[in-house]
Amino acid sequence: MSSITLVPLYPPALLAKQVSALDVVSRGRFNLGVGVGGEFAKEFEACGVPVEERGARTDEALQLMQQLWTEDDVSFDGRFTRLSGVTLNPKPAQKPYPPIGVSGRSEAAMRRCARFGDGWLPYMYTPEKLAQSQTTIAGFSEHFEREKPVQPGLFIFVAVHEDREQGIAMASDRLSVQYNQDFSKLVGKYALAGNPDDCIARLREYVDAG
């Protein structure tokens, strides 16, 4: 699984082709994890994509990609992409296309998941927030009249050490660098960190949340 492909940074037809190729060469074992990004504005600047358009671009791209994976002679007239008579070959090995896991934290991400996703892969979530998000996605799923429920998941950082304080420090140090902020007060909320018993107990809370 790609965790996480920032969809707005790719031309949709190119990303559809890459996903299809990976699914074919892996004999139908590829899962596409998608998100909109935005934490690092320089990524968007480097790709010539306005960061404020990332959500709209992702929704449009996912719509087009699903068409390219399942149809021939695709024509598309969108806000960001226009195609005329395009056929993707080869198409994905999995039918209708590889499972899509939608990542994020916002209500917009939950709506995107209900509309396009097979799985929900939030991050920086408490067990309580995880449970609430599944209820919200179920509501959006009714709006989009989808029949198959979204499979809930979780992207979570883990640091296990026989010494509790060492495990917590490992997570805090790494995440503080990765997200360019002080994570010392957030580790207990958003990560599995500490000794094995601590991590097992916290993981059980997530399991119980769905």
Short mmCIF file of C-alpha atoms in Angstrom, two decimals:
data_model
loop_
_atom_site.label_atom_id
_atom_site.label_comp_id
_atom_site.label_asym_id
_atom_site.label_seq_id
_atom_site.Cartn_x
_atom_site.Cartn_y
_atom_site.Cartn_z
CA MET A 1 0.00 0.00 0.00
CA SER A 2 1.20 3.47 -0.79
CA SER A 3 1.04 5.47 2.42
CA ILE A 4 0.32 8.14 1.39
CA THR A 5 0.23 9.23 -2.26
CA LEU A 6 -0.45 12.97 -2.47
CA VAL A 7 -2.90 12.90 -5.35
CA PRO A 8 -2.97 16.64 -6.16
CA LEU A 9 0.74 16.61 -7.03
CA TYR A 10 0.20 14.20 -9.96
CA PRO A 11 -1.47 14.54 -13.35
CA PRO A 12 -4.45 12.18 -12.88
CA ALA A 13 -3.86 10.16 -16.06
CA LEU A 14 -0.22 9.58 -15.10
CA LEU A 15 -1.14 8.48 -11.59
CA ALA A 16 -3.84 6.17 -12.96
CA LYS A 17 -1.25 4.60 -15.26
CA GLN A 18 1.28 4.14 -12.44
CA VAL A 19 -1.31 2.51 -10.19
CA SER A 20 -2.45 0.20 -12.97
CA ALA A 21 1.13 -0.82 -13.75
CA LEU A 22 1.89 -1.55 -10.10
CA ASP A 23 -1.26 -3.61 -9.76
CA VAL A 24 -0.44 -5.62 -12.87
CA VAL A 25 3.19 -6.36 -11.94
CA SER A 26 2.19 -7.25 -8.35
CA ARG A 27 -0.51 -9.60 -9.69
CA GLY A 28 -3.34 -7.70 -8.08
CA ARG A 29 -1.82 -7.01 -4.68
CA PHE A 30 -1.56 -3.22 -4.81
CA ASN A 31 -3.56 -0.91 -2.55
CA LEU A 32 -3.62 2.83 -3.18
CA GLY A 33 -3.44 5.07 -0.14
CA VAL A 34 -4.34 8.69 -0.94
CA GLY A 35 -4.27 12.04 0.77
CA VAL A 36 -4.18 15.74 -0.03
CA GLY A 37 -1.08 16.81 1.93
CA GLY A 38 -0.61 20.48 2.60
CA GLU A 39 1.72 20.35 5.60
CA PHE A 40 4.69 21.19 3.41
CA ALA A 41 3.85 24.03 1.04
CA LYS A 42 7.20 23.69 -0.76
CA GLU A 43 6.06 20.34 -2.20
CA PHE A 44 3.19 22.09 -3.94
CA GLU A 45 5.35 25.00 -5.05
CA ALA A 46 7.83 22.56 -6.59
CA CYS A 47 5.05 20.86 -8.56
CA GLY A 48 3.35 24.09 -9.63
CA VAL A 49 0.14 23.25 -7.76
CA PRO A 50 -1.61 25.87 -5.58
CA VAL A 51 -1.89 24.35 -2.12
CA GLU A 52 -5.38 25.76 -1.62
CA GLU A 53 -6.61 23.65 -4.57
CA ARG A 54 -5.44 20.33 -3.15
CA GLY A 55 -8.84 19.06 -2.02
CA ALA A 56 -10.71 19.94 -5.21
CA ARG A 57 -7.90 18.52 -7.36
CA THR A 58 -7.92 15.26 -5.42
CA ASP A 59 -11.67 14.76 -5.75
CA GLU A 60 -11.60 15.44 -9.47
CA ALA A 61 -8.56 13.20 -9.98
CA LEU A 62 -10.12 10.26 -8.15
CA GLN A 63 -13.25 10.56 -10.26
CA LEU A 64 -11.24 10.58 -13.47
CA MET A 65 -8.90 7.80 -12.37
CA GLN A 66 -11.82 5.50 -11.64
CA GLN A 67 -13.14 6.16 -15.13
CA LEU A 68 -9.76 5.45 -16.72
CA TRP A 69 -9.48 2.16 -14.82
CA THR A 70 -12.91 0.92 -15.91
CA GLU A 71 -13.76 2.52 -19.26
CA ASP A 72 -12.32 2.93 -22.75
CA ASP A 73 -12.28 6.06 -24.90
CA VAL A 74 -12.63 8.34 -21.85
CA SER A 75 -13.45 12.00 -22.38
CA PHE A 76 -13.41 14.31 -19.39
CA ASP A 77 -13.99 18.04 -19.04
CA GLY A 78 -13.07 19.03 -15.50
CA ARG A 79 -11.88 22.10 -13.70
CA PHE A 80 -8.25 20.98 -13.71
CA THR A 81 -8.02 18.23 -16.36
CA ARG A 82 -9.44 17.74 -19.85
CA LEU A 83 -9.13 14.52 -21.82
CA SER A 84 -10.58 13.37 -25.12
CA GLY A 85 -10.80 9.72 -26.17
CA VAL A 86 -8.18 8.28 -23.78
CA THR A 87 -7.91 4.54 -23.12
CA LEU A 88 -5.66 3.21 -20.38
CA ASN A 89 -3.85 -0.01 -21.21
CA PRO A 90 -3.28 -2.26 -19.40
CA LYS A 91 -6.05 -1.76 -16.93
CA PRO A 92 -5.58 -2.86 -13.29
CA ALA A 93 -5.53 -6.57 -12.49
CA GLN A 94 -8.05 -6.04 -9.68
CA LYS A 95 -11.60 -5.30 -10.74
CA PRO A 96 -12.95 -2.76 -10.93
CA TYR A 97 -9.66 -1.27 -9.64
CA PRO A 98 -7.28 -1.54 -6.64
CA PRO A 99 -8.71 -0.71 -3.21
CA ILE A 100 -8.41 2.97 -2.30
CA GLY A 101 -7.61 3.93 1.27
CA VAL A 102 -8.35 7.58 2.02
CA SER A 103 -6.23 9.29 4.65
CA GLY A 104 -6.84 12.55 6.47
CA ARG A 105 -8.31 14.11 9.56
CA SER A 106 -10.96 16.55 8.32
CA GLU A 107 -14.64 16.20 7.53
CA ALA A 108 -13.77 16.82 3.88
CA ALA A 109 -11.51 13.75 4.00
CA MET A 110 -14.36 11.71 5.49
CA ARG A 111 -16.67 12.82 2.69
CA ARG A 112 -13.98 11.92 0.15
CA CYS A 113 -13.65 8.50 1.76
CA ALA A 114 -17.39 7.86 1.57
CA ARG A 115 -17.46 8.90 -2.07
CA PHE A 116 -14.30 7.28 -3.43
CA GLY A 117 -12.70 5.10 -0.75
CA ASP A 118 -12.75 1.46 0.17
CA GLY A 119 -10.90 2.13 3.42
CA TRP A 120 -10.46 4.95 5.93
CA LEU A 121 -6.90 5.55 7.11
CA PRO A 122 -6.83 8.55 9.47
CA TYR A 123 -3.73 9.66 11.35
CA MET A 124 -3.09 11.66 14.53
CA TYR A 125 -6.39 10.34 15.88
CA THR A 126 -7.51 9.42 19.37
CA PRO A 127 -9.71 6.34 19.81
CA GLU A 128 -12.65 8.67 20.46
CA LYS A 129 -12.05 10.57 17.24
CA LEU A 130 -11.69 7.30 15.32
CA ALA A 131 -15.10 6.15 16.50
CA GLN A 132 -16.71 9.50 15.69
CA SER A 133 -15.21 9.56 12.21
CA GLN A 134 -16.74 6.20 11.34
CA THR A 135 -20.17 7.52 12.27
CA THR A 136 -19.61 10.58 10.08
CA ILE A 137 -18.43 8.46 7.14
CA ALA A 138 -21.48 6.23 7.50
CA GLY A 139 -23.68 9.33 7.19
CA PHE A 140 -21.87 10.48 4.07
CA SER A 141 -22.10 6.94 2.68
CA GLU A 142 -25.88 7.13 2.88
CA HIS A 143 -25.77 10.43 0.99
CA PHE A 144 -23.74 8.84 -1.82
CA GLU A 145 -25.97 5.74 -1.72
CA ARG A 146 -23.05 3.38 -1.46
CA GLU A 147 -23.82 -0.23 -0.63
CA LYS A 148 -20.46 -1.52 0.58
CA PRO A 149 -19.32 -0.11 3.95
CA VAL A 150 -15.94 1.59 4.31
CA GLN A 151 -13.28 -0.53 6.01
CA PRO A 152 -11.86 1.43 8.98
CA GLY A 153 -8.15 1.51 9.64
CA LEU A 154 -5.54 3.67 11.33
CA PHE A 155 -2.13 5.09 10.47
CA ILE A 156 -0.29 5.36 13.77
CA PHE A 157 3.31 5.84 14.82
CA VAL A 158 4.74 3.25 17.19
CA ALA A 159 7.80 3.33 19.45
CA VAL A 160 8.19 0.37 21.81
CA HIS A 161 11.01 0.02 24.34
CA GLU A 162 11.36 -2.07 27.47
CA ASP A 163 11.91 1.23 29.28
CA ARG A 164 8.70 3.29 29.16
CA GLU A 165 10.37 6.71 29.22
CA GLN A 166 12.80 5.71 26.51
CA GLY A 167 9.96 4.60 24.24
CA ILE A 168 8.12 7.87 24.76
CA ALA A 169 11.30 9.88 24.15
CA MET A 170 11.97 7.99 20.91
CA ALA A 171 8.53 8.87 19.58
CA SER A 172 8.71 12.48 20.75
CA ASP A 173 12.13 13.11 19.22
CA ARG A 174 11.23 11.57 15.85
CA LEU A 175 7.82 13.21 15.48
CA SER A 176 9.08 16.61 16.61
CA VAL A 177 11.54 16.57 13.71
CA GLN A 178 9.08 15.12 11.20
CA TYR A 179 6.34 17.65 11.92
CA ASN A 180 8.57 20.56 12.91
CA GLN A 181 6.86 21.12 16.28
CA ASP A 182 7.19 20.01 19.89
CA PHE A 183 5.52 16.60 20.19
CA SER A 184 6.42 15.94 23.81
CA LYS A 185 2.86 16.71 24.97
CA LEU A 186 1.19 14.94 22.03
CA VAL A 187 2.84 11.51 22.02
CA GLY A 188 0.45 10.04 24.58
CA LYS A 189 -2.50 11.26 22.54
CA TYR A 190 -1.52 10.31 19.00
CA ALA A 191 1.11 7.54 19.14
CA LEU A 192 1.64 4.08 20.57
CA ALA A 193 4.68 4.79 22.71
CA GLY A 194 6.16 3.33 25.87
CA ASN A 195 6.76 -0.19 27.04
CA PRO A 196 5.00 -3.22 25.52
CA ASP A 197 2.22 -3.23 28.11
CA ASP A 198 1.52 0.48 27.50
CA CYS A 199 1.29 -0.04 23.75
CA ILE A 200 -0.92 -3.13 24.05
CA ALA A 201 -3.34 -1.28 26.33
CA ARG A 202 -3.53 1.73 24.04
CA LEU A 203 -3.92 -0.43 20.95
CA ARG A 204 -6.86 -2.18 22.63
CA GLU A 205 -8.59 1.21 22.93
CA TYR A 206 -8.28 1.68 19.15
CA VAL A 207 -9.56 -1.84 18.49
CA ASP A 208 -12.54 -1.21 20.72
CA ALA A 209 -13.18 2.04 18.79
CA GLY A 210 -13.56 0.06 15.59
#
